[in-house]
C-alpha cells in the first residue's frame, strides 16, 4: 500500500468518455489498496474558451480577475471526475485550492507555491476517500485566487506529493513516456525506462515538452520520484529520479527546439564590460538568453550572437534598438530561420567524444552548424530550421543504433 | 451617499454586450457617490450547460459535487463583470462565497444562509472599490461549497444587504417592475410604484415570478427595502416595503398559475380525523397543498379536493394509491386542466366585497368557478385552464378600470 499522487492533463479529461477512462485508472489504483490523490487540469479547450470570453470584454483585464475566471476550469474538471467516480461506486471528494490550503505568492498568473496545508487531504484519505484536487491554482495571503502559470498542474501534483510525503507522483499525459527523440519525427526513437532529474530538465528546456521544468525542479529538490505515462495506453512509463542504473546508455535523448530566434549584434566596440552591459539590459527586461557566442569582428570590434525564445523577439529587438547608441553596435541581424538540436545524457560527463560524435553525424548528412553550446550533460547546436528533422534523425541514428 | 446592493440575473449578463450594459448601471450608481455591492447570477444558459455536462456523466451525482460544479457559473460572471468595469476605468474586485464568508447550512443544492461575515466587503468598500459577489452560493461548516437552490441569487442579495446594513437592495431583472397583472397577458396591466412585502409574497406564490419568496421573506423579516427594476429599460421600478401609501388601490394585482393539478378523493368515509390523515400523509412526503375543498358526498361519505404543484403530481398519486386501503376512499380524480387566478391586495381586508366583485367579473364572461380559497389579502379561484387568459383580463378590467 502506498500514497500515490496522479496528475491528468486537459486532453486526458476532454470529454465524458475520457473522464471515465481516467476514472478507471484512478479507481484501479485505489482498488490495489493505495491512497490516491489526483490533480486535474481544465478539460480540453476550456481554458482557451474562457480566455476568449475575457478578451471579448477586456483584452487588458487585470491578472487577478483573469485568475478568478480561469480557476473555474479546473473546478469543473474535479466536480465532473468526482461524479464519474461516484458512478463507478467509489468514495470520492473534490477539493479546490483554497479548500486544501494551497498557499502561493501574490503574483497573479504566475504564482509560486509557498506552502500546502495537508490537513484536509489527510482527513479525507483517513476516511478512505479518493481525493481530487484542482490543479493550476492557489490562494495568496490576501485570500485571493491565483494561478500558477505554465506547467501549473504538474507543479501542483509534485507540491502535493512532497507535502503528503507520497511514494510516487505519476504524471499522465498523451505520450507514454520520455523518448530518446520525438517519436513523431524519429521513427526508431526508443522509450526510456528511467531518466535522471537533470536529464529531464535539460530535455524539457530543450523543447521535449513532456514535463514542465518547474515540476521537475521541485521533484529534484525534494527527491520525489515521478513517472511520466499515458492515460490512453495503460503501459509503464518513464521513471524520473535521482540516479538511474549505471549500465544505461550515456546519452538519454535527442531534442529539438524550433521556437527560437537568433540575434547578432555586429560591430560592438571591443572594450571590457560590453557583454555584461548587453545581457544585463536583457535580464532587466526579463528576456531569457540561451546560447551565447562571441567572436572577433573586423577593425577592433567584436560580434555577439545569442538565441532567445521567439516570443521575446519583438521586445528584445525594441530594447536593443533603444539602446543602440549606448551599446555602440553597428547593426543588428535577426533570424528566425534557425533551430536547436541537442543531445542530453548524465553519462556524457564521463564519456568524452559525445560532442564530436554529434558533429560527425551532422557532417555526414551535410548540415552546417551555426552555433554550439555545451554543458556537463548536454551538447546543443544551432542549425538552419529546414534541416531540423534531418538532423534529428541523423544524430539519433548515430547514438542509438 | 448610500450603500446599495444590486442584483443582476442571468439574462442581464448573458453576453458581452449585456455585461457592458450592466457595467454602465453599476458604475453610474458608483459615480453618484454610492458604495455599491453587486450580486451576479451565472450567465444565460451556463447553469443549464453545466447540468447537461453532469447528466452526461452521472445523472444521480451527489449534490455536493453538483454544487462544486454549478458554483463555477457565478464565479465566471463576477470575473467577466470585473473585467468590464476595469475597462470602463473604475476600481473593482470580484469575490466568491468563501471569500466573503457566506456561511450556509450543509444541505447541498438548497442551503440556507446562516451568517455573512461582512469584513472583507467592508474593507474593499473602504478602499473605494465596487464589490462584485458570486450569487447563489455559500460555504458550509465543512468548508464545502453549497448552492442556495431556486431564487438563490435574490436571496444572496438580500442577505448581503441585511448584513451590510444597506440602504436599498435593487433586484434587476428582465421586467421593469411589479404589475397589476402579467403585461404579456393583460394589455392594460399597470406598473405598481410600491407594494408591501405581504402582497409581494402572495403574488410570488401565485405565480407572478418576479421575485422569489425566500428573498422577500428575508427582506420582510429584516425590514430591508427592495426595488424590482429592469436592467434594460433604465426606468424606476417597484419598491417593495412594509407599508405603502394609504391612498393606493385596495387590490394590487391579479395573478395566474397554470402549473397546478387538482386531485379529488371521492367517497371518503365520513369519520373524524379523515382530513388530518390525508394531509398529514402528504406533508410527510413533502407535498405542499394549496387550495383545499371538502364537500359532502353521497351515502355517508365525503369528497376532498385539493390542488398541488404539477411537479408533485406523480408522487402524490403514488402515495395516495399506496394508502387507498387505510384512507378508505372510493376513487381518485386527477385533473391538470385547471388554473388558478387570484387577486391580491393588503387593502382588501378593509374592503368587503372584493371576492364578490371578482366572482361577478368571471360570471359576466361566463367562466365557471371550480374551487375558491381566500386569505386576508387574497382571493383565489380555480377555473378551467383554457379560460385563464379570459379570466385574467376580465378580473383585471373590473378592478383597474
mmCIF file of N, CA and C in Angstrom, chain A residues 16 19-20 43 50 53-54 56-62 64-66 68-69 71-72 75-76 78-80 82-84 86-87 92-96 98-99 120 139 142-145, chain B residues 16 19-20 43 50 53-54 56-62 64-66 68-69 71-72 75-76 78-80 82-84 86-87 92-96 98-99 120 139 142-145:
data_model
loop_
_atom_site.group_PDB
_atom_site.id
_atom_site.type_symbol
_atom_site.label_atom_id
_atom_site.label_comp_id
_atom_site.label_asym_id
_atom_site.label_seq_id
_atom_site.Cartn_x
_atom_site.Cartn_y
_atom_site.Cartn_z
ATOM 1 N N UNK A 16 -16.677 13.218 -21.842
ATOM 2 C CA UNK A 16 -17.220 12.256 -20.877
ATOM 3 C C UNK A 16 -16.526 10.900 -20.979
ATOM 4 N N UNK A 19 -13.164 11.114 -19.421
ATOM 5 C CA UNK A 19 -13.301 11.253 -17.972
ATOM 6 C C UNK A 19 -13.458 9.867 -17.352
ATOM 7 N N UNK A 20 -14.277 9.025 -17.993
ATOM 8 C CA UNK A 20 -14.474 7.677 -17.450
ATOM 9 C C UNK A 20 -13.215 6.814 -17.595
ATOM 10 N N UNK A 43 -10.634 20.829 -18.584
ATOM 11 C CA UNK A 43 -10.950 19.993 -19.739
ATOM 12 C C UNK A 43 -10.534 20.645 -21.045
ATOM 13 N N UNK A 50 -12.354 30.296 -22.031
ATOM 14 C CA UNK A 50 -12.501 31.340 -21.007
ATOM 15 C C UNK A 50 -11.659 32.561 -21.369
ATOM 16 N N UNK A 53 -13.502 34.532 -23.930
ATOM 17 C CA UNK A 53 -14.575 35.325 -23.316
ATOM 18 C C UNK A 53 -14.005 36.585 -22.683
ATOM 19 N N UNK A 54 -12.893 36.441 -21.989
ATOM 20 C CA UNK A 54 -12.273 37.598 -21.327
ATOM 21 C C UNK A 54 -11.812 38.617 -22.359
ATOM 22 N N UNK A 56 -12.899 39.196 -25.254
ATOM 23 C CA UNK A 56 -14.035 39.860 -25.884
ATOM 24 C C UNK A 56 -14.449 41.079 -25.044
ATOM 25 N N UNK A 57 -14.292 40.964 -23.743
ATOM 26 C CA UNK A 57 -14.722 42.040 -22.840
ATOM 27 C C UNK A 57 -13.606 43.033 -22.559
ATOM 28 N N UNK A 58 -12.401 42.518 -22.279
ATOM 29 C CA UNK A 58 -11.304 43.420 -21.931
ATOM 30 C C UNK A 58 -9.959 42.720 -22.118
ATOM 31 N N UNK A 59 -9.310 42.969 -23.273
ATOM 32 C CA UNK A 59 -8.048 42.270 -23.563
ATOM 33 C C UNK A 59 -6.942 42.620 -22.562
ATOM 34 N N UNK A 60 -7.093 43.736 -21.843
ATOM 35 C CA UNK A 60 -6.071 44.063 -20.860
ATOM 36 C C UNK A 60 -6.637 43.989 -19.449
ATOM 37 N N UNK A 61 -7.439 42.964 -19.220
ATOM 38 C CA UNK A 61 -8.030 42.753 -17.892
ATOM 39 C C UNK A 61 -6.922 42.499 -16.874
ATOM 40 N N UNK A 62 -7.195 42.808 -15.617
ATOM 41 C CA UNK A 62 -6.197 42.577 -14.570
ATOM 42 C C UNK A 62 -5.961 41.080 -14.421
ATOM 43 N N UNK A 64 -5.541 39.535 -11.692
ATOM 44 C CA UNK A 64 -6.331 38.991 -10.588
ATOM 45 C C UNK A 64 -7.670 38.453 -11.087
ATOM 46 N N UNK A 65 -8.353 39.234 -11.913
ATOM 47 C CA UNK A 65 -9.665 38.798 -12.400
ATOM 48 C C UNK A 65 -9.521 37.655 -13.404
ATOM 49 N N UNK A 66 -8.424 37.660 -14.151
ATOM 50 C CA UNK A 66 -8.163 36.561 -15.087
ATOM 51 C C UNK A 66 -8.028 35.251 -14.300
ATOM 52 N N UNK A 68 -9.283 34.629 -11.322
ATOM 53 C CA UNK A 68 -10.620 34.320 -10.801
ATOM 54 C C UNK A 68 -11.428 33.560 -11.862
ATOM 55 N N UNK A 69 -11.282 34.013 -13.114
ATOM 56 C CA UNK A 69 -12.006 33.385 -14.226
ATOM 57 C C UNK A 69 -11.456 31.993 -14.531
ATOM 58 N N UNK A 71 -9.597 29.871 -12.925
ATOM 59 C CA UNK A 71 -9.628 28.828 -11.895
ATOM 60 C C UNK A 71 -10.904 27.995 -11.959
ATOM 61 N N UNK A 72 -11.942 28.509 -12.617
ATOM 62 C CA UNK A 72 -13.184 27.738 -12.723
ATOM 63 C C UNK A 72 -12.991 26.482 -13.576
ATOM 64 N N UNK A 75 -11.980 23.579 -11.515
ATOM 65 C CA UNK A 75 -13.061 23.247 -10.584
ATOM 66 C C UNK A 75 -14.132 22.415 -11.290
ATOM 67 N N UNK A 76 -14.419 22.769 -12.545
ATOM 68 C CA UNK A 76 -15.368 21.975 -13.337
ATOM 69 C C UNK A 76 -14.837 20.550 -13.516
ATOM 70 N N UNK A 78 -12.728 18.729 -11.622
ATOM 71 C CA UNK A 78 -12.751 17.867 -10.433
ATOM 72 C C UNK A 78 -14.174 17.462 -10.072
ATOM 73 N N UNK A 79 -15.139 18.370 -10.277
ATOM 74 C CA UNK A 79 -16.528 18.025 -9.958
ATOM 75 C C UNK A 79 -17.013 16.915 -10.887
ATOM 76 N N UNK A 80 -16.734 17.056 -12.199
ATOM 77 C CA UNK A 80 -17.197 16.042 -13.155
ATOM 78 C C UNK A 80 -16.504 14.703 -12.896
ATOM 79 N N UNK A 82 -15.368 13.617 -10.046
ATOM 80 C CA UNK A 82 -15.957 13.056 -8.827
ATOM 81 C C UNK A 82 -17.270 12.345 -9.167
ATOM 82 N N UNK A 83 -18.065 12.964 -10.043
ATOM 83 C CA UNK A 83 -19.341 12.345 -10.438
ATOM 84 C C UNK A 83 -19.106 11.012 -11.146
ATOM 85 N N UNK A 84 -18.064 10.957 -11.990
ATOM 86 C CA UNK A 84 -17.752 9.713 -12.704
ATOM 87 C C UNK A 84 -17.319 8.628 -11.718
ATOM 88 N N UNK A 86 -18.078 8.491 -8.522
ATOM 89 C CA UNK A 86 -19.293 8.104 -7.774
ATOM 90 C C UNK A 86 -20.077 7.061 -8.569
ATOM 91 N N UNK A 87 -20.180 7.313 -9.879
ATOM 92 C CA UNK A 87 -20.915 6.396 -10.761
ATOM 93 C C UNK A 87 -20.296 4.993 -10.730
ATOM 94 N N UNK A 92 -15.396 9.381 -2.950
ATOM 95 C CA UNK A 92 -14.551 10.399 -3.578
ATOM 96 C C UNK A 92 -14.966 11.780 -3.086
ATOM 97 N N UNK A 93 -14.025 12.714 -3.097
ATOM 98 C CA UNK A 93 -14.343 14.100 -2.763
ATOM 99 C C UNK A 93 -13.454 15.006 -3.614
ATOM 100 N N UNK A 94 -14.030 16.102 -4.117
ATOM 101 C CA UNK A 94 -13.245 17.059 -4.893
ATOM 102 C C UNK A 94 -12.950 18.273 -4.030
ATOM 103 N N UNK A 95 -11.759 18.853 -4.210
ATOM 104 C CA UNK A 95 -11.346 19.989 -3.393
ATOM 105 C C UNK A 95 -10.652 21.045 -4.243
ATOM 106 N N UNK A 96 -10.988 22.305 -3.989
ATOM 107 C CA UNK A 96 -10.325 23.407 -4.691
ATOM 108 C C UNK A 96 -9.057 23.812 -3.934
ATOM 109 N N UNK A 98 -8.313 26.575 -2.328
ATOM 110 C CA UNK A 98 -8.496 27.187 -1.002
ATOM 111 C C UNK A 98 -8.918 26.145 0.012
ATOM 112 N N UNK A 99 -9.581 25.086 -0.448
ATOM 113 C CA UNK A 99 -10.004 24.051 0.500
ATOM 114 C C UNK A 99 -8.828 23.225 1.007
ATOM 115 N N UNK A 120 -6.637 18.819 5.442
ATOM 116 C CA UNK A 120 -7.916 18.386 4.874
ATOM 117 C C UNK A 120 -7.747 17.126 4.030
ATOM 118 N N UNK A 139 -4.076 30.049 -3.525
ATOM 119 C CA UNK A 139 -4.662 31.193 -2.842
ATOM 120 C C UNK A 139 -3.506 31.988 -2.241
ATOM 121 N N UNK A 142 -3.792 37.404 0.507
ATOM 122 C CA UNK A 142 -4.994 38.241 0.542
ATOM 123 C C UNK A 142 -6.271 37.399 0.453
ATOM 124 N N UNK A 143 -6.123 36.069 0.465
ATOM 125 C CA UNK A 143 -7.248 35.152 0.245
ATOM 126 C C UNK A 143 -7.847 35.349 -1.139
ATOM 127 N N UNK A 144 -7.000 35.648 -2.102
ATOM 128 C CA UNK A 144 -7.453 35.755 -3.481
ATOM 129 C C UNK A 144 -6.943 34.560 -4.271
ATOM 130 N N UNK A 145 -7.691 34.221 -5.326
ATOM 131 C CA UNK A 145 -7.318 33.079 -6.156
ATOM 132 C C UNK A 145 -6.174 33.475 -7.080
ATOM 133 N N UNK B 16 -21.415 39.612 -23.921
ATOM 134 C CA UNK B 16 -20.504 40.735 -23.675
ATOM 135 C C UNK B 16 -21.242 42.075 -23.702
ATOM 136 N N UNK B 19 -23.206 42.472 -20.569
ATOM 137 C CA UNK B 19 -22.283 42.673 -19.447
ATOM 138 C C UNK B 19 -21.912 44.155 -19.366
ATOM 139 N N UNK B 20 -21.635 44.769 -20.522
ATOM 140 C CA UNK B 20 -21.277 46.191 -20.523
ATOM 141 C C UNK B 20 -22.465 47.079 -20.161
ATOM 142 N N UNK B 43 -24.148 33.439 -16.195
ATOM 143 C CA UNK B 43 -24.577 33.960 -17.496
ATOM 144 C C UNK B 43 -25.593 33.044 -18.162
ATOM 145 N N UNK B 50 -23.900 23.339 -17.617
ATOM 146 C CA UNK B 50 -23.145 22.561 -16.624
ATOM 147 C C UNK B 50 -23.956 21.352 -16.164
ATOM 148 N N UNK B 53 -23.673 18.699 -18.762
ATOM 149 C CA UNK B 53 -22.384 18.004 -18.662
ATOM 150 C C UNK B 53 -22.407 16.969 -17.541
ATOM 151 N N UNK B 54 -22.983 17.358 -16.413
ATOM 152 C CA UNK B 54 -23.051 16.455 -15.264
ATOM 153 C C UNK B 54 -23.927 15.247 -15.589
ATOM 154 N N UNK B 56 -24.554 13.903 -18.377
ATOM 155 C CA UNK B 56 -23.896 13.019 -19.333
ATOM 156 C C UNK B 56 -23.007 12.013 -18.592
ATOM 157 N N UNK B 57 -22.441 12.451 -17.489
ATOM 158 C CA UNK B 57 -21.508 11.600 -16.740
ATOM 159 C C UNK B 57 -22.215 10.787 -15.665
ATOM 160 N N UNK B 58 -23.103 11.435 -14.908
ATOM 161 C CA UNK B 58 -23.763 10.726 -13.822
ATOM 162 C C UNK B 58 -25.035 11.464 -13.408
ATOM 163 N N UNK B 59 -26.200 10.990 -13.920
ATOM 164 C CA UNK B 59 -27.457 11.696 -13.640
ATOM 165 C C UNK B 59 -27.815 11.670 -12.154
ATOM 166 N N UNK B 60 -27.214 10.757 -11.376
ATOM 167 C CA UNK B 60 -27.514 10.752 -9.944
ATOM 168 C C UNK B 60 -26.264 11.114 -9.145
ATOM 169 N N UNK B 61 -25.551 12.107 -9.647
ATOM 170 C CA UNK B 61 -24.354 12.589 -8.951
ATOM 171 C C UNK B 61 -24.733 13.160 -7.594
ATOM 172 N N UNK B 62 -23.809 13.126 -6.649
ATOM 173 C CA UNK B 62 -24.086 13.674 -5.316
ATOM 174 C C UNK B 62 -24.312 15.179 -5.428
ATOM 175 N N UNK B 64 -23.294 17.382 -3.365
ATOM 176 C CA UNK B 64 -22.062 18.101 -3.041
ATOM 177 C C UNK B 64 -21.260 18.413 -4.303
ATOM 178 N N UNK B 65 -21.074 17.405 -5.164
ATOM 179 C CA UNK B 65 -20.276 17.613 -6.378
ATOM 180 C C UNK B 65 -21.021 18.484 -7.377
ATOM 181 N N UNK B 66 -22.366 18.375 -7.377
ATOM 182 C CA UNK B 66 -23.168 19.234 -8.249
ATOM 183 C C UNK B 66 -22.957 20.696 -7.856
ATOM 184 N N UNK B 68 -20.319 21.928 -6.295
ATOM 185 C CA UNK B 68 -18.933 22.264 -6.675
ATOM 186 C C UNK B 68 -18.897 22.686 -8.145
ATOM 187 N N UNK B 69 -19.667 21.958 -8.969
ATOM 188 C CA UNK B 69 -19.715 22.248 -10.405
ATOM 189 C C UNK B 69 -20.452 23.556 -10.693
ATOM 190 N N UNK B 71 -21.273 26.125 -8.898
ATOM 191 C CA UNK B 71 -20.765 27.385 -8.331
ATOM 192 C C UNK B 71 -19.796 28.081 -9.281
ATOM 193 N N UNK B 72 -19.243 27.356 -10.259
ATOM 194 C CA UNK B 72 -18.316 27.991 -11.201
ATOM 195 C C UNK B 72 -19.042 29.006 -12.090
ATOM 196 N N UNK B 75 -18.971 32.375 -10.586
ATOM 197 C CA UNK B 75 -17.576 32.853 -10.497
ATOM 198 C C UNK B 75 -17.127 33.418 -11.851
ATOM 199 N N UNK B 76 -17.553 32.757 -12.932
ATOM 200 C CA UNK B 76 -17.246 33.254 -14.279
ATOM 201 C C UNK B 76 -17.898 34.628 -14.478
ATOM 202 N N UNK B 78 -18.754 36.988 -12.239
ATOM 203 C CA UNK B 78 -18.158 38.108 -11.491
ATOM 204 C C UNK B 78 -16.802 38.491 -12.071
ATOM 205 N N UNK B 79 -16.030 37.485 -12.556
ATOM 206 C CA UNK B 79 -14.722 37.805 -13.139
ATOM 207 C C UNK B 79 -14.903 38.624 -14.417
ATOM 208 N N UNK B 80 -15.840 38.191 -15.276
ATOM 209 C CA UNK B 80 -16.054 38.912 -16.534
ATOM 210 C C UNK B 80 -16.592 40.319 -16.278
ATOM 211 N N UNK B 82 -16.057 42.128 -13.635
ATOM 212 C CA UNK B 82 -14.951 42.931 -13.102
ATOM 213 C C UNK B 82 -14.089 43.445 -14.258
ATOM 214 N N UNK B 83 -13.845 42.581 -15.247
ATOM 215 C CA UNK B 83 -13.048 42.990 -16.404
ATOM 216 C C UNK B 83 -13.729 44.135 -17.163
ATOM 217 N N UNK B 84 -15.062 44.057 -17.289
ATOM 218 C CA UNK B 84 -15.803 45.115 -17.994
ATOM 219 C C UNK B 84 -15.705 46.428 -17.227
ATOM 220 N N UNK B 86 -13.327 47.279 -15.099
ATOM 221 C CA UNK B 86 -11.934 47.744 -15.257
ATOM 222 C C UNK B 86 -11.791 48.506 -16.570
ATOM 223 N N UNK B 87 -12.397 47.941 -17.615
ATOM 224 C CA UNK B 87 -12.334 48.554 -18.945
ATOM 225 C C UNK B 87 -12.936 49.970 -18.921
ATOM 226 N N UNK B 92 -12.496 47.939 -8.941
ATOM 227 C CA UNK B 92 -13.475 46.861 -8.745
ATOM 228 C C UNK B 92 -12.755 45.616 -8.242
ATOM 229 N N UNK B 93 -13.479 44.772 -7.523
ATOM 230 C CA UNK B 93 -12.927 43.483 -7.094
ATOM 231 C C UNK B 93 -14.068 42.473 -7.075
ATOM 232 N N UNK B 94 -13.781 41.252 -7.530
ATOM 233 C CA UNK B 94 -14.786 40.190 -7.506
ATOM 234 C C UNK B 94 -14.482 39.238 -6.357
ATOM 235 N N UNK B 95 -15.527 38.729 -5.713
ATOM 236 C CA UNK B 95 -15.339 37.843 -4.558
ATOM 237 C C UNK B 95 -16.305 36.662 -4.624
ATOM 238 N N UNK B 96 -15.795 35.479 -4.281
ATOM 239 C CA UNK B 96 -16.650 34.291 -4.229
ATOM 240 C C UNK B 96 -17.268 34.177 -2.830
ATOM 241 N N UNK B 98 -16.824 31.936 -0.495
ATOM 242 C CA UNK B 98 -15.912 31.653 0.621
ATOM 243 C C UNK B 98 -15.075 32.871 0.969
ATOM 244 N N UNK B 99 -14.857 33.732 -0.011
ATOM 245 C CA UNK B 99 -14.073 34.932 0.277
ATOM 246 C C UNK B 99 -14.836 35.946 1.119
ATOM 247 N N UNK B 120 -14.546 41.424 4.816
ATOM 248 C CA UNK B 120 -13.825 41.608 3.565
ATOM 249 C C UNK B 120 -14.515 42.643 2.672
ATOM 250 N N UNK B 139 -20.769 28.606 1.707
ATOM 251 C CA UNK B 139 -19.818 27.615 2.219
ATOM 252 C C UNK B 139 -20.398 27.082 3.518
ATOM 253 N N UNK B 142 -18.291 22.477 6.859
ATOM 254 C CA UNK B 142 -17.205 21.579 6.435
ATOM 255 C C UNK B 142 -16.253 22.281 5.464
ATOM 256 N N UNK B 143 -16.463 23.573 5.235
ATOM 257 C CA UNK B 143 -15.699 24.325 4.237
ATOM 258 C C UNK B 143 -15.940 23.778 2.837
ATOM 259 N N UNK B 144 -17.133 23.308 2.601
ATOM 260 C CA UNK B 144 -17.500 22.837 1.268
ATOM 261 C C UNK B 144 -18.444 23.843 0.630
ATOM 262 N N UNK B 145 -18.410 23.874 -0.706
ATOM 263 C CA UNK B 145 -19.261 24.805 -1.440
ATOM 264 C C UNK B 145 -20.697 24.286 -1.472
#
